[in-house]
Amino acid sequence: MNEELYSKWAQCQKFILDNIGESRFNTWFAKTNALKIEDDAITLQVPSNFFVEKYEDDFLPLIHAALKKSFGRPLQIFYELQVLSGVKESNVIIGESHRSKAVGSKIERARHANSAANKGASSNIDSQLNPVYNFENYCTGHSNILAMTIAQNIADHPRNNNFNPFFLYGDVGVGKTHLIQAIGIRVKEQNPDSKVLYTTAREFQHLYSQAAIKKTIPQFINWFMQMDVLLMDDLQEIAGKVGTTEALFPIFNHLHQNGKQLVFTCDRPPMELDGIADRLIDRFKWGLTERLPRPDAELRRKILKFKAVKNGLDISDEVISYIADNAVNSVRELEGIVMGVMTRAINRNAEISVDLAKEVMKNTVKIVEKRPVNFEMIVETVAEHFNLNPDALFSKNRMRDVNDARQVIMYLSHKLTGLSSTVIGRKLNRQHGTVLHGIAAIRERLNLMPDLAKSIEAIEADLA
């Protein structure tokens, strides 16, 4: 850069700094240089294509004003960037009309022309995946089969699916981390050169903080933009972290626009996230949001049997039922109980019994003596939950809220009391076939309607 160009570009930067403040200037302009000026055009060297987009979206009038003030005349802007970091041959020049198809094709051709230089780059990326968290080790039941099916579809078709982003939410310990890591493991199995990264939101926040201190935020953003699949766990951890969420926004945009898969987990759905900009919340809703509920009784038994076999334990159905009926909170809780039972059985050279399970669980699980549940209790509890008159549930009333509550009674009576569908129908003044339809309808809607699933969980908790 000749001295005159250097001096005038420094004046431009000073003008921009005065208008946007030091923090934004350091993020977006400190690393930009003026390479050359020819006739009425100036070429700026920028770290990545995202800077071109950012300049034209947010800063173009300001940059033009700064150039005119420093150079004394309007200047057309061109940007020079490296499509592949460190590979000079991949340099491309982009004009202000960079969104045109011609320029997009030029960039794409540059990427393909340098694919050999980029080949093997994924080997430098530690995916941070735990091989234990694969699909083969993931137990499924009615409560989580839909989430599992979606995850497998994403893993098998990471560049060709409608679930981007995939936003998975649920309580602590229900298996979210296992499921999203399984996606990454499957992708790497099928395509070892894929750039897959699993990270927690807290780790992302830490890396951003380090980048902010070192003034390397553009490089931080650029590195995440290289990923083919980005898996981010516990998204709620960055709520209120303005700088971190600002950095995630361009990463999300770049990956999504280029057909790269994004997967997030959280303890709540996007609409309940506070402290994150609305524009980012809106993007989380672009793909598919799915709730991963607490494991139901069937799934808890399946998990316990799987863990027992894997650890070489001989656990009777009686012990498994006792644990499954009382440890209802999470998969993680079940795993801890299995390990505790195994350790005590080995140390004492004793058989695994209900008493041994009780001993392990007494300090970790609140054992509630369950009262027998009958049909009348279910009707009363459901009516109270839906704020209905119990008499309406036995009438010919076909209003939506009444019919929904009636189907919930059918479902819970079948599940909790052991009554046959014929008996349930007789009690509700309904036909046998109507009861079967109601039970099937609730089962199907449980996987599609998180609010209904929460309502049934609450009713079951009240009944217990």
GROMACS .gro file of C-alpha atoms in nm:
model
  464
    1MET     CA    1   0.000   0.000   0.000
    2ASN     CA    2   0.156   0.334  -0.102
    3GLU     CA    3   0.183   0.607   0.158
    4GLU     CA    4  -0.094   0.826   0.015
    5LEU     CA    5  -0.339   0.536  -0.003
    6TYR     CA    6  -0.237   0.426   0.348
    7SER     CA    7  -0.290   0.777   0.485
    8LYS     CA    8  -0.630   0.828   0.322
    9TRP     CA    9  -0.753   0.484   0.422
   10ALA     CA   10  -0.647   0.562   0.780
   11GLN     CA   11  -0.865   0.877   0.757
   12CYS     CA   12  -1.155   0.662   0.637
   13GLN     CA   13  -1.109   0.426   0.930
   14LYS     CA   14  -1.099   0.718   1.173
   15PHE     CA   15  -1.426   0.852   1.027
   16ILE     CA   16  -1.589   0.508   1.058
   17LEU     CA   17  -1.455   0.464   1.414
   18ASP     CA   18  -1.604   0.796   1.523
   19ASN     CA   19  -1.944   0.691   1.385
   20ILE     CA   20  -1.979   0.331   1.510
   21GLY     CA   21  -1.765   0.317   1.824
   22GLU     CA   22  -1.453   0.123   1.915
   23SER     CA   23  -1.613  -0.216   1.983
   24ARG     CA   24  -1.790  -0.247   1.646
   25PHE     CA   25  -1.494  -0.095   1.464
   26ASN     CA   26  -1.253  -0.354   1.609
   27THR     CA   27  -1.490  -0.632   1.507
   28TRP     CA   28  -1.564  -0.522   1.149
   29PHE     CA   29  -1.296  -0.281   1.026
   30ALA     CA   30  -0.969  -0.325   1.216
   31LYS     CA   31  -0.859  -0.612   0.987
   32THR     CA   32  -0.968  -0.448   0.658
   33ASN     CA   33  -0.701  -0.292   0.437
   34ALA     CA   34  -0.710  -0.081   0.121
   35LEU     CA   35  -0.507  -0.266  -0.144
   36LYS     CA   36  -0.523  -0.035  -0.445
   37ILE     CA   37  -0.710   0.246  -0.611
   38GLU     CA   38  -0.757   0.266  -0.987
   39ASP     CA   39  -0.957   0.540  -1.157
   40ASP     CA   40  -1.277   0.566  -0.952
   41ALA     CA   41  -1.259   0.224  -0.783
   42ILE     CA   42  -1.097   0.109  -0.460
   43THR     CA   43  -1.021  -0.251  -0.364
   44LEU     CA   44  -1.052  -0.347   0.002
   45GLN     CA   45  -0.903  -0.665   0.145
   46VAL     CA   46  -1.149  -0.831   0.386
   47PRO     CA   47  -1.121  -1.148   0.598
   48SER     CA   48  -1.419  -1.334   0.452
   49ASN     CA   49  -1.725  -1.315   0.227
   50PHE     CA   50  -1.936  -1.252   0.536
   51PHE     CA   51  -1.766  -0.912   0.576
   52VAL     CA   52  -1.878  -0.823   0.223
   53GLU     CA   53  -2.237  -0.910   0.317
   54LYS     CA   54  -2.212  -0.721   0.646
   55TYR     CA   55  -2.069  -0.410   0.481
   56GLU     CA   56  -2.340  -0.398   0.217
   57ASP     CA   57  -2.620  -0.475   0.461
   58ASP     CA   58  -2.521  -0.241   0.744
   59PHE     CA   59  -2.226  -0.015   0.660
   60LEU     CA   60  -2.228   0.070   0.288
   61PRO     CA   61  -2.357   0.431   0.315
   62LEU     CA   62  -2.107   0.498   0.593
   63ILE     CA   63  -1.816   0.351   0.394
   64HIS     CA   64  -1.908   0.557   0.087
   65ALA     CA   65  -1.930   0.872   0.300
   66ALA     CA   66  -1.588   0.799   0.452
   67LEU     CA   67  -1.430   0.738   0.109
   68LYS     CA   68  -1.577   1.055  -0.039
   69LYS     CA   69  -1.459   1.261   0.259
   70SER     CA   70  -1.103   1.120   0.244
   71PHE     CA   71  -1.051   1.086  -0.132
   72GLY     CA   72  -1.260   1.383  -0.239
   73ARG     CA   73  -1.478   1.188  -0.481
   74PRO     CA   74  -1.720   0.896  -0.490
   75LEU     CA   75  -1.551   0.558  -0.534
   76GLN     CA   76  -1.685   0.222  -0.643
   77ILE     CA   77  -1.588  -0.054  -0.399
   78PHE     CA   78  -1.439  -0.392  -0.480
   79TYR     CA   79  -1.352  -0.653  -0.220
   80GLU     CA   80  -1.069  -0.904  -0.232
   81LEU     CA   81  -1.096  -1.217  -0.021
   82GLN     CA   82  -0.955  -1.566  -0.001
   83VAL     CA   83  -1.215  -1.837  -0.045
   84LEU     CA   84  -0.971  -2.077   0.121
   85SER     CA   85  -0.773  -1.931   0.409
   86GLY     CA   86  -0.400  -1.932   0.337
   87VAL     CA   87  -0.437  -2.029  -0.030
   88LYS     CA   88  -0.348  -1.726  -0.242
   89GLU     CA   89  -0.472  -1.895  -0.558
   90SER     CA   90  -0.825  -1.886  -0.421
   91ASN     CA   91  -0.834  -1.505  -0.406
   92VAL     CA   92  -1.143  -1.355  -0.572
   93ILE     CA   93  -1.250  -0.998  -0.635
   94ILE     CA   94  -1.612  -0.916  -0.557
   95GLY     CA   95  -1.787  -0.599  -0.661
   96GLU     CA   96  -2.074  -0.427  -0.484
   97SER     CA   97  -2.314  -0.641  -0.688
   98HIS     CA   98  -2.175  -0.951  -0.513
   99ARG     CA   99  -2.520  -1.102  -0.470
  100SER     CA  100  -2.553  -1.161  -0.846
  101LYS     CA  101  -2.552  -1.516  -0.974
  102ALA     CA  102  -2.242  -1.450  -1.181
  103VAL     CA  103  -2.036  -1.354  -0.880
  104GLY     CA  104  -2.179  -1.643  -0.678
  105SER     CA  105  -2.076  -1.880  -0.956
  106LYS     CA  106  -1.729  -1.726  -0.958
  107ILE     CA  107  -1.688  -1.793  -0.587
  108GLU     CA  108  -1.820  -2.147  -0.628
  109ARG     CA  109  -1.576  -2.213  -0.914
  110ALA     CA  110  -1.293  -2.086  -0.695
  111ARG     CA  111  -1.399  -2.327  -0.422
  112HIS     CA  112  -1.405  -2.621  -0.660
  113ALA     CA  113  -1.076  -2.521  -0.822
  114ASN     CA  114  -0.908  -2.531  -0.483
  115SER     CA  115  -1.087  -2.836  -0.342
  116ALA     CA  116  -0.762  -3.031  -0.360
  117ALA     CA  117  -0.595  -2.775  -0.135
  118ASN     CA  118  -0.886  -2.802   0.106
  119LYS     CA  119  -0.903  -3.183   0.102
  120GLY     CA  120  -0.811  -3.329   0.436
  121ALA     CA  121  -0.874  -3.001   0.620
  122SER     CA  122  -1.140  -3.179   0.827
  123SER     CA  123  -0.868  -3.396   0.976
  124ASN     CA  124  -0.747  -3.087   1.163
  125ILE     CA  125  -1.086  -3.046   1.330
  126ASP     CA  126  -1.154  -3.237   1.651
  127SER     CA  127  -1.525  -3.310   1.625
  128GLN     CA  128  -1.552  -3.345   2.006
  129LEU     CA  129  -1.779  -3.646   1.962
  130ASN     CA  130  -1.805  -3.924   2.219
  131PRO     CA  131  -1.821  -4.257   2.029
  132VAL     CA  132  -2.042  -4.403   2.303
  133TYR     CA  133  -2.320  -4.165   2.204
  134ASN     CA  134  -2.425  -4.345   1.886
  135PHE     CA  135  -2.765  -4.451   1.754
  136GLU     CA  136  -2.698  -4.815   1.839
  137ASN     CA  137  -2.673  -4.727   2.210
  138TYR     CA  138  -2.986  -4.511   2.208
  139CYS     CA  139  -3.300  -4.677   2.342
  140THR     CA  140  -3.634  -4.577   2.193
  141GLY     CA  141  -3.997  -4.600   2.300
  142HIS     CA  142  -4.325  -4.421   2.230
  143SER     CA  143  -4.203  -4.107   2.404
  144ASN     CA  144  -3.892  -4.045   2.194
  145ILE     CA  145  -3.937  -4.238   1.869
  146LEU     CA  146  -4.022  -3.926   1.668
  147ALA     CA  147  -3.711  -3.737   1.782
  148MET     CA  148  -3.500  -4.045   1.705
  149THR     CA  149  -3.650  -4.078   1.356
  150ILE     CA  150  -3.582  -3.713   1.277
  151ALA     CA  151  -3.224  -3.739   1.404
  152GLN     CA  152  -3.156  -4.044   1.188
  153ASN     CA  153  -3.303  -3.872   0.883
  154ILE     CA  154  -3.075  -3.572   0.938
  155ALA     CA  155  -2.771  -3.795   0.986
  156ASP     CA  156  -2.841  -3.993   0.670
  157HIS     CA  157  -2.918  -3.682   0.459
  158PRO     CA  158  -2.722  -3.390   0.613
  159ARG     CA  159  -2.733  -3.184   0.292
  160ASN     CA  160  -3.082  -3.275   0.178
  161ASN     CA  161  -3.349  -3.246   0.446
  162ASN     CA  162  -3.614  -3.006   0.566
  163PHE     CA  163  -3.508  -3.017   0.930
  164ASN     CA  164  -3.254  -2.735   0.926
  165PRO     CA  165  -3.211  -2.617   1.188
  166PHE     CA  166  -3.320  -2.900   1.416
  167PHE     CA  167  -3.406  -2.755   1.758
  168LEU     CA  168  -3.439  -3.025   2.025
  169TYR     CA  169  -3.551  -2.925   2.372
  170GLY     CA  170  -3.635  -3.100   2.697
  171ASP     CA  171  -3.549  -3.135   3.064
  172VAL     CA  172  -3.202  -3.215   3.194
  173GLY     CA  173  -3.091  -3.575   3.146
  174VAL     CA  174  -3.352  -3.692   2.895
  175GLY     CA  175  -3.098  -3.782   2.623
  176LYS     CA  176  -3.059  -3.466   2.413
  177THR     CA  177  -2.678  -3.474   2.412
  178HIS     CA  178  -2.671  -3.843   2.319
  179LEU     CA  179  -2.910  -3.791   2.028
  180ILE     CA  180  -2.735  -3.495   1.865
  181GLN     CA  181  -2.392  -3.652   1.903
  182ALA     CA  182  -2.531  -3.964   1.736
  183ILE     CA  183  -2.612  -3.744   1.436
  184GLY     CA  184  -2.252  -3.629   1.416
  185ILE     CA  185  -2.111  -3.980   1.457
  186ARG     CA  186  -2.333  -4.117   1.177
  187VAL     CA  187  -2.234  -3.832   0.944
  188LYS     CA  188  -1.864  -3.898   1.010
  189GLU     CA  189  -1.911  -4.272   0.958
  190GLN     CA  190  -2.068  -4.215   0.618
  191ASN     CA  191  -1.834  -3.934   0.513
  192PRO     CA  192  -1.511  -3.915   0.716
  193ASP     CA  193  -1.407  -3.592   0.539
  194SER     CA  194  -1.713  -3.406   0.669
  195LYS     CA  195  -1.636  -3.119   0.903
  196VAL     CA  196  -1.853  -3.199   1.204
  197LEU     CA  197  -1.829  -3.012   1.532
  198TYR     CA  198  -2.006  -3.074   1.862
  199THR     CA  199  -1.978  -2.794   2.117
  200THR     CA  200  -2.164  -2.674   2.420
  201ALA     CA  201  -2.298  -2.320   2.420
  202ARG     CA  202  -2.082  -2.252   2.723
  203GLU     CA  203  -1.768  -2.358   2.534
  204PHE     CA  204  -1.876  -2.142   2.240
  205GLN     CA  205  -1.913  -1.851   2.483
  206HIS     CA  206  -1.564  -1.917   2.625
  207LEU     CA  207  -1.405  -1.926   2.280
  208TYR     CA  208  -1.584  -1.604   2.185
  209SER     CA  209  -1.457  -1.432   2.501
  210GLN     CA  210  -1.100  -1.536   2.419
  211ALA     CA  211  -1.141  -1.409   2.063
  212ALA     CA  212  -1.276  -1.076   2.192
  213ILE     CA  213  -0.975  -1.032   2.419
  214LYS     CA  214  -0.733  -1.113   2.135
  215LYS     CA  215  -0.934  -0.905   1.883
  216THR     CA  216  -0.972  -1.210   1.658
  217ILE     CA  217  -1.353  -1.227   1.640
  218PRO     CA  218  -1.356  -1.235   1.255
  219GLN     CA  219  -1.128  -1.539   1.258
  220PHE     CA  220  -1.345  -1.698   1.526
  221ILE     CA  221  -1.656  -1.650   1.311
  222ASN     CA  222  -1.476  -1.763   0.996
  223TRP     CA  223  -1.361  -2.087   1.160
  224PHE     CA  224  -1.713  -2.190   1.261
  225MET     CA  225  -1.833  -2.105   0.911
  226GLN     CA  226  -1.618  -2.391   0.775
  227MET     CA  227  -1.836  -2.660   0.935
  228ASP     CA  228  -2.058  -2.899   0.743
  229VAL     CA  229  -2.252  -2.993   1.056
  230LEU     CA  230  -2.263  -2.779   1.371
  231LEU     CA  231  -2.410  -2.937   1.685
  232MET     CA  232  -2.457  -2.696   1.976
  233ASP     CA  233  -2.571  -2.822   2.317
  234ASP     CA  234  -2.746  -2.630   2.599
  235LEU     CA  235  -2.823  -2.317   2.400
  236GLN     CA  236  -2.983  -2.151   2.704
  237GLU     CA  237  -2.630  -2.096   2.841
  238ILE     CA  238  -2.570  -1.800   2.606
  239ALA     CA  239  -2.897  -1.620   2.687
  240GLY     CA  240  -2.808  -1.263   2.778
  241LYS     CA  241  -2.459  -1.290   2.623
  242VAL     CA  242  -2.503  -1.020   2.361
  243GLY     CA  243  -2.163  -1.047   2.197
  244THR     CA  244  -2.181  -1.425   2.175
  245THR     CA  245  -2.525  -1.429   2.018
  246GLU     CA  246  -2.416  -1.154   1.777
  247ALA     CA  247  -2.135  -1.383   1.665
  248LEU     CA  248  -2.367  -1.684   1.632
  249PHE     CA  249  -2.601  -1.491   1.402
  250PRO     CA  250  -2.364  -1.467   1.101
  251ILE     CA  251  -2.244  -1.823   1.158
  252PHE     CA  252  -2.603  -1.945   1.148
  253ASN     CA  253  -2.680  -1.743   0.835
  254HIS     CA  254  -2.372  -1.860   0.648
  255LEU     CA  255  -2.415  -2.229   0.729
  256HIS     CA  256  -2.789  -2.228   0.660
  257GLN     CA  257  -2.754  -2.042   0.330
  258ASN     CA  258  -2.491  -2.292   0.217
  259GLY     CA  259  -2.700  -2.596   0.304
  260LYS     CA  260  -2.494  -2.696   0.609
  261GLN     CA  261  -2.677  -2.866   0.894
  262LEU     CA  262  -2.738  -2.692   1.228
  263VAL     CA  263  -2.861  -2.875   1.537
  264PHE     CA  264  -2.932  -2.714   1.875
  265THR     CA  265  -3.044  -2.846   2.211
  266CYS     CA  266  -3.201  -2.639   2.485
  267ASP     CA  267  -3.401  -2.679   2.804
  268ARG     CA  268  -3.692  -2.482   2.656
  269PRO     CA  269  -3.846  -2.405   2.314
  270PRO     CA  270  -3.723  -2.103   2.114
  271MET     CA  271  -4.023  -1.886   2.200
  272GLU     CA  272  -3.940  -1.913   2.573
  273LEU     CA  273  -3.575  -1.807   2.537
  274ASP     CA  274  -3.505  -1.470   2.697
  275GLY     CA  275  -3.191  -1.266   2.642
  276ILE     CA  276  -3.144  -1.366   2.277
  277ALA     CA  277  -3.220  -1.128   1.990
  278ASP     CA  278  -3.554  -1.183   1.816
  279ARG     CA  279  -3.387  -1.220   1.475
  280LEU     CA  280  -3.190  -1.520   1.603
  281ILE     CA  281  -3.494  -1.668   1.778
  282ASP     CA  282  -3.679  -1.638   1.447
  283ARG     CA  283  -3.408  -1.837   1.270
  284PHE     CA  284  -3.430  -2.119   1.523
  285LYS     CA  285  -3.791  -2.159   1.407
  286TRP     CA  286  -3.699  -2.198   1.039
  287GLY     CA  287  -3.655  -2.573   1.061
  288LEU     CA  288  -3.809  -2.817   1.306
  289THR     CA  289  -3.857  -2.783   1.682
  290GLU     CA  290  -3.914  -3.107   1.872
  291ARG     CA  291  -3.960  -3.177   2.241
  292LEU     CA  292  -3.779  -3.473   2.396
  293PRO     CA  293  -3.997  -3.572   2.695
  294ARG     CA  294  -3.896  -3.757   3.005
  295PRO     CA  295  -3.883  -4.131   2.938
  296ASP     CA  296  -4.215  -4.306   2.993
  297ALA     CA  297  -4.242  -4.629   3.192
  298GLU     CA  298  -4.195  -4.849   2.886
  299LEU     CA  299  -3.879  -4.666   2.784
  300ARG     CA  300  -3.740  -4.663   3.140
  301ARG     CA  301  -3.768  -5.042   3.153
  302LYS     CA  302  -3.603  -5.075   2.814
  303ILE     CA  303  -3.316  -4.849   2.919
  304LEU     CA  304  -3.260  -5.041   3.241
  305LYS     CA  305  -3.253  -5.374   3.060
  306PHE     CA  306  -3.012  -5.236   2.800
  307LYS     CA  307  -2.777  -5.099   3.068
  308ALA     CA  308  -2.794  -5.425   3.262
  309VAL     CA  309  -2.701  -5.638   2.960
  310LYS     CA  310  -2.425  -5.398   2.861
  311ASN     CA  311  -2.271  -5.418   3.208
  312GLY     CA  312  -2.318  -5.795   3.237
  313LEU     CA  313  -2.576  -5.769   3.515
  314ASP     CA  314  -2.852  -6.016   3.589
  315ILE     CA  315  -3.141  -5.795   3.704
  316SER     CA  316  -3.484  -5.948   3.749
  317ASP     CA  317  -3.801  -5.798   3.605
  318GLU     CA  318  -3.915  -5.726   3.960
  319VAL     CA  319  -3.611  -5.507   4.031
  320ILE     CA  320  -3.633  -5.337   3.692
  321SER     CA  321  -4.001  -5.259   3.751
  322TYR     CA  322  -3.930  -5.118   4.096
  323ILE     CA  323  -3.657  -4.887   3.964
  324ALA     CA  324  -3.858  -4.784   3.657
  325ASP     CA  325  -4.169  -4.707   3.863
  326ASN     CA  326  -3.981  -4.481   4.105
  327ALA     CA  327  -3.696  -4.322   3.907
  328VAL     CA  328  -3.903  -4.119   3.663
  329ASN     CA  329  -3.699  -3.805   3.605
  330SER     CA  330  -3.426  -3.877   3.350
  331VAL     CA  331  -3.208  -4.126   3.166
  332ARG     CA  332  -2.910  -3.998   3.360
  333GLU     CA  333  -3.082  -4.087   3.687
  334LEU     CA  334  -3.142  -4.443   3.564
  335GLU     CA  335  -2.778  -4.480   3.461
  336GLY     CA  336  -2.663  -4.367   3.804
  337ILE     CA  337  -2.887  -4.619   3.977
  338VAL     CA  338  -2.763  -4.906   3.759
  339MET     CA  339  -2.401  -4.816   3.839
  340GLY     CA  340  -2.480  -4.790   4.210
  341VAL     CA  341  -2.655  -5.128   4.216
  342MET     CA  342  -2.371  -5.290   4.022
  343THR     CA  343  -2.103  -5.149   4.254
  344ARG     CA  344  -2.278  -5.269   4.571
  345ALA     CA  345  -2.354  -5.611   4.427
  346ILE     CA  346  -1.989  -5.663   4.329
  347ASN     CA  347  -1.849  -5.535   4.659
  348ARG     CA  348  -2.081  -5.756   4.862
  349ASN     CA  349  -2.083  -6.051   4.624
  350ALA     CA  350  -2.460  -6.035   4.655
  351GLU     CA  351  -2.756  -6.079   4.422
  352ILE     CA  352  -2.930  -5.771   4.292
  353SER     CA  353  -3.260  -5.739   4.478
  354VAL     CA  354  -3.532  -5.484   4.535
  355ASP     CA  355  -3.384  -5.414   4.880
  356LEU     CA  356  -3.047  -5.341   4.722
  357ALA     CA  357  -3.214  -5.109   4.471
  358LYS     CA  358  -3.399  -4.933   4.754
  359GLU     CA  359  -3.069  -4.879   4.935
  360VAL     CA  360  -2.913  -4.720   4.627
  361MET     CA  361  -3.215  -4.505   4.553
  362LYS     CA  362  -3.295  -4.379   4.903
  363ASN     CA  363  -3.048  -4.089   4.875
  364THR     CA  364  -3.118  -3.997   4.513
  365VAL     CA  365  -3.485  -4.066   4.443
  366LYS     CA  366  -3.790  -3.958   4.638
  367ILE     CA  367  -3.992  -4.277   4.675
  368VAL     CA  368  -4.363  -4.204   4.674
  369GLU     CA  369  -4.606  -4.467   4.787
  370LYS     CA  370  -4.852  -4.476   4.501
  371ARG     CA  371  -5.222  -4.497   4.569
  372PRO     CA  372  -5.428  -4.722   4.343
  373VAL     CA  373  -5.569  -4.530   4.048
  374ASN     CA  374  -5.926  -4.593   3.939
  375PHE     CA  375  -6.154  -4.463   3.666
  376GLU     CA  376  -6.335  -4.214   3.889
  377MET     CA  377  -6.007  -4.056   4.001
  378ILE     CA  378  -5.899  -4.012   3.639
  379VAL     CA  379  -6.227  -3.843   3.543
  380GLU     CA  380  -6.208  -3.607   3.839
  381THR     CA  381  -5.843  -3.514   3.778
  382VAL     CA  382  -5.885  -3.465   3.401
  383ALA     CA  383  -6.196  -3.251   3.450
  384GLU     CA  384  -6.013  -3.034   3.702
  385HIS     CA  385  -5.708  -2.999   3.477
  386PHE     CA  386  -5.917  -2.891   3.175
  387ASN     CA  387  -6.153  -2.682   3.391
  388LEU     CA  388  -6.461  -2.878   3.286
  389ASN     CA  389  -6.773  -3.005   3.459
  390PRO     CA  390  -6.725  -3.384   3.497
  391ASP     CA  391  -7.087  -3.441   3.387
  392ALA     CA  392  -7.003  -3.299   3.042
  393LEU     CA  393  -6.756  -3.584   2.985
  394PHE     CA  394  -7.036  -3.842   3.000
  395SER     CA  395  -7.277  -3.643   2.783
  396LYS     CA  396  -7.317  -3.625   2.404
  397ASN     CA  397  -7.130  -3.293   2.403
  398ARG     CA  398  -6.896  -3.292   2.100
  399MET     CA  399  -6.722  -2.961   2.163
  400ARG     CA  400  -6.347  -2.983   2.095
  401ASP     CA  401  -6.225  -2.925   2.450
  402VAL     CA  402  -6.474  -3.175   2.594
  403ASN     CA  403  -6.391  -3.438   2.332
  404ASP     CA  404  -6.016  -3.392   2.389
  405ALA     CA  405  -6.058  -3.438   2.763
  406ARG     CA  406  -6.276  -3.746   2.705
  407GLN     CA  407  -6.004  -3.903   2.486
  408VAL     CA  408  -5.745  -3.830   2.755
  409ILE     CA  409  -5.965  -4.020   3.003
  410MET     CA  410  -5.982  -4.314   2.761
  411TYR     CA  411  -5.604  -4.311   2.715
  412LEU     CA  412  -5.520  -4.284   3.087
  413SER     CA  413  -5.781  -4.538   3.192
  414HIS     CA  414  -5.635  -4.789   2.946
  415LYS     CA  415  -5.280  -4.709   3.059
  416LEU     CA  416  -5.322  -4.685   3.436
  417THR     CA  417  -5.615  -4.904   3.539
  418GLY     CA  418  -5.598  -5.211   3.321
  419LEU     CA  419  -5.964  -5.169   3.227
  420SER     CA  420  -6.060  -5.306   2.887
  421SER     CA  421  -6.172  -5.070   2.613
  422THR     CA  422  -6.520  -5.222   2.637
  423VAL     CA  423  -6.549  -5.139   3.007
  424ILE     CA  424  -6.410  -4.789   2.955
  425GLY     CA  425  -6.663  -4.731   2.677
  426ARG     CA  426  -6.949  -4.850   2.896
  427LYS     CA  427  -6.846  -4.610   3.174
  428LEU     CA  428  -6.829  -4.318   2.931
  429ASN     CA  429  -7.144  -4.414   2.743
  430ARG     CA  430  -6.938  -4.474   2.429
  431GLN     CA  431  -6.887  -4.762   2.185
  432HIS     CA  432  -6.590  -4.995   2.205
  433GLY     CA  433  -6.457  -4.865   1.869
  434THR     CA  434  -6.482  -4.504   1.985
  435VAL     CA  435  -6.257  -4.582   2.281
  436LEU     CA  436  -5.997  -4.755   2.060
  437HIS     CA  437  -5.998  -4.453   1.829
  438GLY     CA  438  -5.961  -4.213   2.123
  439ILE     CA  439  -5.663  -4.405   2.267
  440ALA     CA  440  -5.490  -4.418   1.926
  441ALA     CA  441  -5.559  -4.047   1.865
  442ILE     CA  442  -5.393  -3.944   2.192
  443ARG     CA  443  -5.090  -4.167   2.126
  444GLU     CA  444  -5.043  -4.008   1.785
  445ARG     CA  445  -5.089  -3.652   1.911
  446LEU     CA  446  -4.845  -3.698   2.199
  447ASN     CA  447  -4.557  -3.698   1.950
  448LEU     CA  448  -4.687  -3.392   1.769
  449MET     CA  449  -4.827  -3.171   2.046
  450PRO     CA  450  -4.586  -3.085   2.330
  451ASP     CA  451  -4.858  -2.903   2.527
  452LEU     CA  452  -5.077  -3.213   2.530
  453ALA     CA  453  -4.784  -3.426   2.644
  454LYS     CA  454  -4.716  -3.181   2.928
  455SER     CA  455  -5.082  -3.188   3.032
  456ILE     CA  456  -5.089  -3.568   3.050
  457GLU     CA  457  -4.763  -3.572   3.246
  458ALA     CA  458  -4.914  -3.326   3.494
  459ILE     CA  459  -5.234  -3.530   3.528
  460GLU     CA  460  -5.037  -3.849   3.588
  461ALA     CA  461  -4.828  -3.671   3.850
  462ASP     CA  462  -5.144  -3.555   4.027
  463LEU     CA  463  -5.286  -3.906   4.019
  464ALA     CA  464  -4.967  -4.044   4.172
   0.00000   0.00000   0.00000
